């Protein structure tokens, strides 16, 4: 399979055009992945444009690709959203990376009551940039035509507000309903909510349920916050026929 790269300028490119990777993307292509002239690669803009092409020149500062074909990939419906509670260490980042590889369409960082990690205003910008970088690299590695969005930090109240227009499914090990048995919509966003290491506080569950969210369980075991979201995405993707 050809190597895949991301370029914002790919949006307008057509067969016959030459596009140039520069900066860190060129360095990654030429110095890390060792692409060479004559090699076939793919280039996307992360918003559905998918270019196939042949490398004409490869240097750490610029890689030139001659476009041979273009496809425009429609965004998936319904959109799959992961609301991931902030977690200590790199557990939330592991969840974000795996969820992106598995096909999530949006990542929502959630400041849950029991989150050990806290994003104050200064940390929020840095944290969101970090997650955005992880998402970009994971989407590129997975050869995805669409790079997921990373939303602004959500409070529990803001997360509950999503239930008005979306199907919000909260992963709770004690829930009586299995995720695999839930009927899924064809059009509305599906928001999967994953709590932090200590679980979701009772008052948060009450707030989410009162807003219209449903509590669901994955199985009989309790998963880490780093694995629950990706596991839920696999279940939902299978139910939707994506897998």
C-alpha positions as CSV (number, residue, x, y, z in Angstrom):
1,X,0.0,0.0,0.0
2,X,1.4,3.5,-0.9
3,X,2.5,5.7,1.9
4,X,0.0,8.5,2.8
5,X,0.6,12.1,3.6
6,X,-1.4,15.2,4.6
7,X,-1.4,18.5,2.8
8,X,-3.9,21.3,3.3
9,X,-3.3,22.5,-0.3
10,X,-4.5,19.1,-1.6
11,X,-8.1,20.4,-1.6
12,X,-7.9,22.1,-5.0
13,X,-5.5,19.8,-6.8
14,X,-6.5,17.9,-9.9
15,X,-4.9,15.1,-12.0
16,X,-1.8,16.6,-13.8
17,X,-1.1,19.1,-11.1
18,X,2.0,19.0,-8.9
19,X,1.7,19.3,-5.1
20,X,4.5,19.9,-2.7
21,X,5.0,18.6,0.8
22,X,7.0,21.1,2.9
23,X,8.1,21.6,6.5
24,X,7.7,18.7,8.9
25,X,5.6,16.7,6.4
26,X,8.4,16.8,3.8
27,X,10.9,15.8,6.4
28,X,8.8,12.9,7.5
29,X,8.3,11.7,3.9
30,X,11.9,12.1,2.7
31,X,14.0,11.5,5.9
32,X,11.8,9.2,8.0
33,X,9.7,7.2,5.5
34,X,12.5,7.4,2.8
35,X,10.2,8.1,-0.2
36,X,12.1,8.4,-3.5
37,X,11.4,9.7,-7.0
38,X,9.2,7.4,-9.0
39,X,7.4,6.0,-5.9
40,X,3.6,6.0,-5.8
41,X,2.1,7.8,-2.8
42,X,-1.3,9.2,-1.7
43,X,-1.9,12.7,-0.4
44,X,-5.0,14.0,1.4
45,X,-6.3,17.2,2.8
46,X,-8.0,15.5,5.8
47,X,-11.4,16.8,4.6
48,X,-12.2,14.1,2.0
49,X,-9.9,14.9,-0.9
50,X,-7.8,11.9,-1.8
51,X,-5.0,12.2,-4.4
52,X,-2.9,9.4,-5.9
53,X,0.4,10.4,-7.4
54,X,4.0,9.8,-8.3
55,X,6.9,11.4,-6.4
56,X,8.9,13.6,-8.8
57,X,11.5,14.9,-6.4
58,X,12.2,14.1,-2.7
59,X,14.3,16.2,-0.3
60,X,13.8,16.8,3.4
61,X,12.6,20.4,2.7
62,X,10.3,19.6,-0.2
63,X,8.7,16.5,-1.7
64,X,7.0,17.1,-5.1
65,X,4.2,14.7,-6.1
66,X,2.6,14.7,-9.6
67,X,-1.2,13.9,-9.2
68,X,-2.4,11.0,-11.3
69,X,-5.9,10.6,-9.9
70,X,-8.3,12.2,-7.5
71,X,-11.2,10.8,-5.4
72,X,-13.5,12.8,-3.1
73,X,-14.6,10.7,-0.1
74,X,-17.9,11.7,1.5
75,X,-18.0,12.2,5.3
76,X,-19.4,9.2,7.2
77,X,-23.0,9.3,8.5
78,X,-23.9,9.0,11.3
79,X,-20.8,10.6,12.8
80,X,-19.2,8.8,15.7
81,X,-18.0,11.0,18.5
82,X,-15.9,10.0,21.5
83,X,-16.2,12.1,24.6
84,X,-13.1,11.1,26.5
85,X,-12.6,12.1,30.1
86,X,-9.2,13.5,30.9
87,X,-7.0,10.9,32.5
88,X,-3.7,10.7,34.2
89,X,-0.5,9.7,32.4
90,X,-1.0,9.1,28.8
91,X,-4.2,7.0,29.1
92,X,-6.5,9.6,27.5
93,X,-4.0,10.0,24.7
94,X,-3.8,6.3,24.0
95,X,-7.6,6.3,23.8
96,X,-7.6,9.2,21.3
97,X,-4.9,7.6,19.2
98,X,-6.7,4.2,19.0
99,X,-10.2,5.8,18.5
100,X,-8.8,7.8,15.5
101,X,-7.4,4.6,13.9
102,X,-10.7,2.9,14.5
103,X,-12.8,5.5,12.6
104,X,-14.0,8.1,15.2
105,X,-15.2,11.4,13.5
106,X,-14.8,13.8,16.5
107,X,-13.0,13.8,19.8
108,X,-14.4,15.7,22.7
109,X,-12.1,16.2,25.7
110,X,-14.2,16.0,28.9
111,X,-13.3,17.5,32.3
112,X,-15.1,15.0,34.4
113,X,-15.5,15.4,38.2
114,X,-13.2,12.6,39.0
115,X,-10.5,13.4,36.3
116,X,-7.1,13.4,38.0
117,X,-5.7,15.4,35.1
118,X,-7.1,19.0,35.0
119,X,-6.9,21.5,32.1
120,X,-6.9,25.1,33.3
121,X,-7.1,27.8,30.6
122,X,-3.4,27.7,30.0
123,X,-3.2,23.9,29.8
124,X,-6.4,23.6,27.7
125,X,-4.8,25.2,24.7
126,X,-1.6,23.0,25.0
127,X,-3.6,19.9,25.7
128,X,-6.0,20.4,22.8
129,X,-3.0,21.0,20.5
130,X,-1.4,17.8,21.7
131,X,-4.6,15.8,21.1
132,X,-4.9,17.4,17.6
133,X,-1.4,16.3,16.7
134,X,-2.1,12.8,17.9
135,X,-5.3,12.6,15.9
136,X,-3.5,13.9,12.7
137,X,-0.7,11.4,12.9
138,X,-3.1,8.5,13.7
139,X,-5.4,9.4,10.8
140,X,-2.4,9.6,8.5
141,X,-1.1,6.2,9.7
142,X,-4.6,4.7,9.2
143,X,-4.9,6.2,5.7
144,X,-8.1,8.1,6.6
145,X,-9.6,10.5,4.1
146,X,-11.1,12.5,7.0
147,X,-9.1,13.7,10.0
148,X,-11.3,13.9,13.1
149,X,-12.0,17.2,14.7
150,X,-10.9,17.8,18.3
151,X,-13.6,19.9,20.1
152,X,-13.0,22.4,22.8
153,X,-12.9,21.2,26.4
154,X,-16.4,20.2,27.6
155,X,-17.8,20.3,31.1
156,X,-20.4,17.7,32.1
157,X,-23.1,20.3,31.5
158,X,-21.9,21.0,28.0
159,X,-21.7,17.3,27.3
160,X,-25.3,16.8,28.5
161,X,-26.3,19.6,26.1
162,X,-25.3,17.3,23.2
163,X,-28.2,15.0,24.0
164,X,-30.6,17.4,22.4
165,X,-29.4,16.7,18.9
166,X,-27.3,13.5,19.3
167,X,-27.7,10.0,20.6
168,X,-25.5,10.1,23.8
169,X,-24.5,6.7,25.1
170,X,-22.6,6.7,28.4
171,X,-20.4,3.7,29.1
172,X,-21.3,2.5,32.6
173,X,-20.4,-1.0,33.8
174,X,-23.5,-1.3,36.0
175,X,-26.0,-0.3,33.2
176,X,-28.7,-2.9,32.5
177,X,-28.6,-2.4,28.7
178,X,-25.8,-3.7,26.5
179,X,-24.3,-1.4,23.9
180,X,-24.6,-4.1,21.3
181,X,-28.4,-4.2,21.7
182,X,-29.0,-0.5,21.2
183,X,-30.7,0.5,18.0
184,X,-28.5,3.1,16.3
185,X,-29.7,6.1,14.2
186,X,-28.9,6.7,10.5
187,X,-28.4,10.4,10.7
188,X,-27.8,11.8,14.2
189,X,-24.4,11.9,15.8
190,X,-23.6,9.0,18.1
191,X,-21.7,10.2,21.2
192,X,-19.9,7.6,23.3
193,X,-19.0,8.9,26.7
194,X,-16.1,7.4,28.6
195,X,-15.3,8.3,32.2
196,X,-12.0,8.7,34.0
197,X,-10.1,6.2,36.1
198,X,-12.4,6.6,39.1
199,X,-15.5,6.2,37.0
200,X,-18.3,8.7,36.4
201,X,-19.7,10.4,39.5
202,X,-23.3,9.7,40.4
203,X,-24.4,13.3,40.0
204,X,-22.9,13.3,36.5
205,X,-24.7,10.2,35.5
206,X,-28.0,11.8,36.8
207,X,-27.3,15.0,34.8
208,X,-26.6,13.1,31.6
209,X,-29.6,10.8,32.0
210,X,-31.9,13.7,32.7
211,X,-30.7,15.4,29.5
212,X,-31.6,12.3,27.5
213,X,-28.4,10.2,27.5
214,X,-28.6,6.4,27.9
215,X,-26.4,4.4,30.2
216,X,-25.0,1.3,28.4
217,X,-22.5,-1.4,29.3
218,X,-19.9,-3.1,27.1
219,X,-19.8,-6.5,28.9
220,X,-19.2,-8.1,32.2
221,X,-15.7,-6.7,32.8
222,X,-14.5,-3.2,33.7
223,X,-12.2,-1.7,31.1
224,X,-9.6,1.0,31.6
225,X,-10.4,4.5,30.3
226,X,-7.8,4.0,27.6
227,X,-9.5,0.9,26.1
228,X,-13.3,1.5,26.8
229,X,-13.7,4.0,24.0
230,X,-12.0,2.1,21.3
231,X,-13.8,-1.1,22.3
232,X,-17.2,0.8,22.1
233,X,-16.3,2.2,18.7
234,X,-15.6,-1.3,17.4
235,X,-19.0,-2.5,18.6
236,X,-20.8,0.5,17.1
237,X,-18.9,0.3,13.8
238,X,-19.9,-3.4,13.5
239,X,-23.5,-2.6,14.2
240,X,-23.5,0.2,11.6
241,X,-22.0,-2.1,9.0
242,X,-18.8,-0.1,8.7
243,X,-16.7,-3.2,9.6
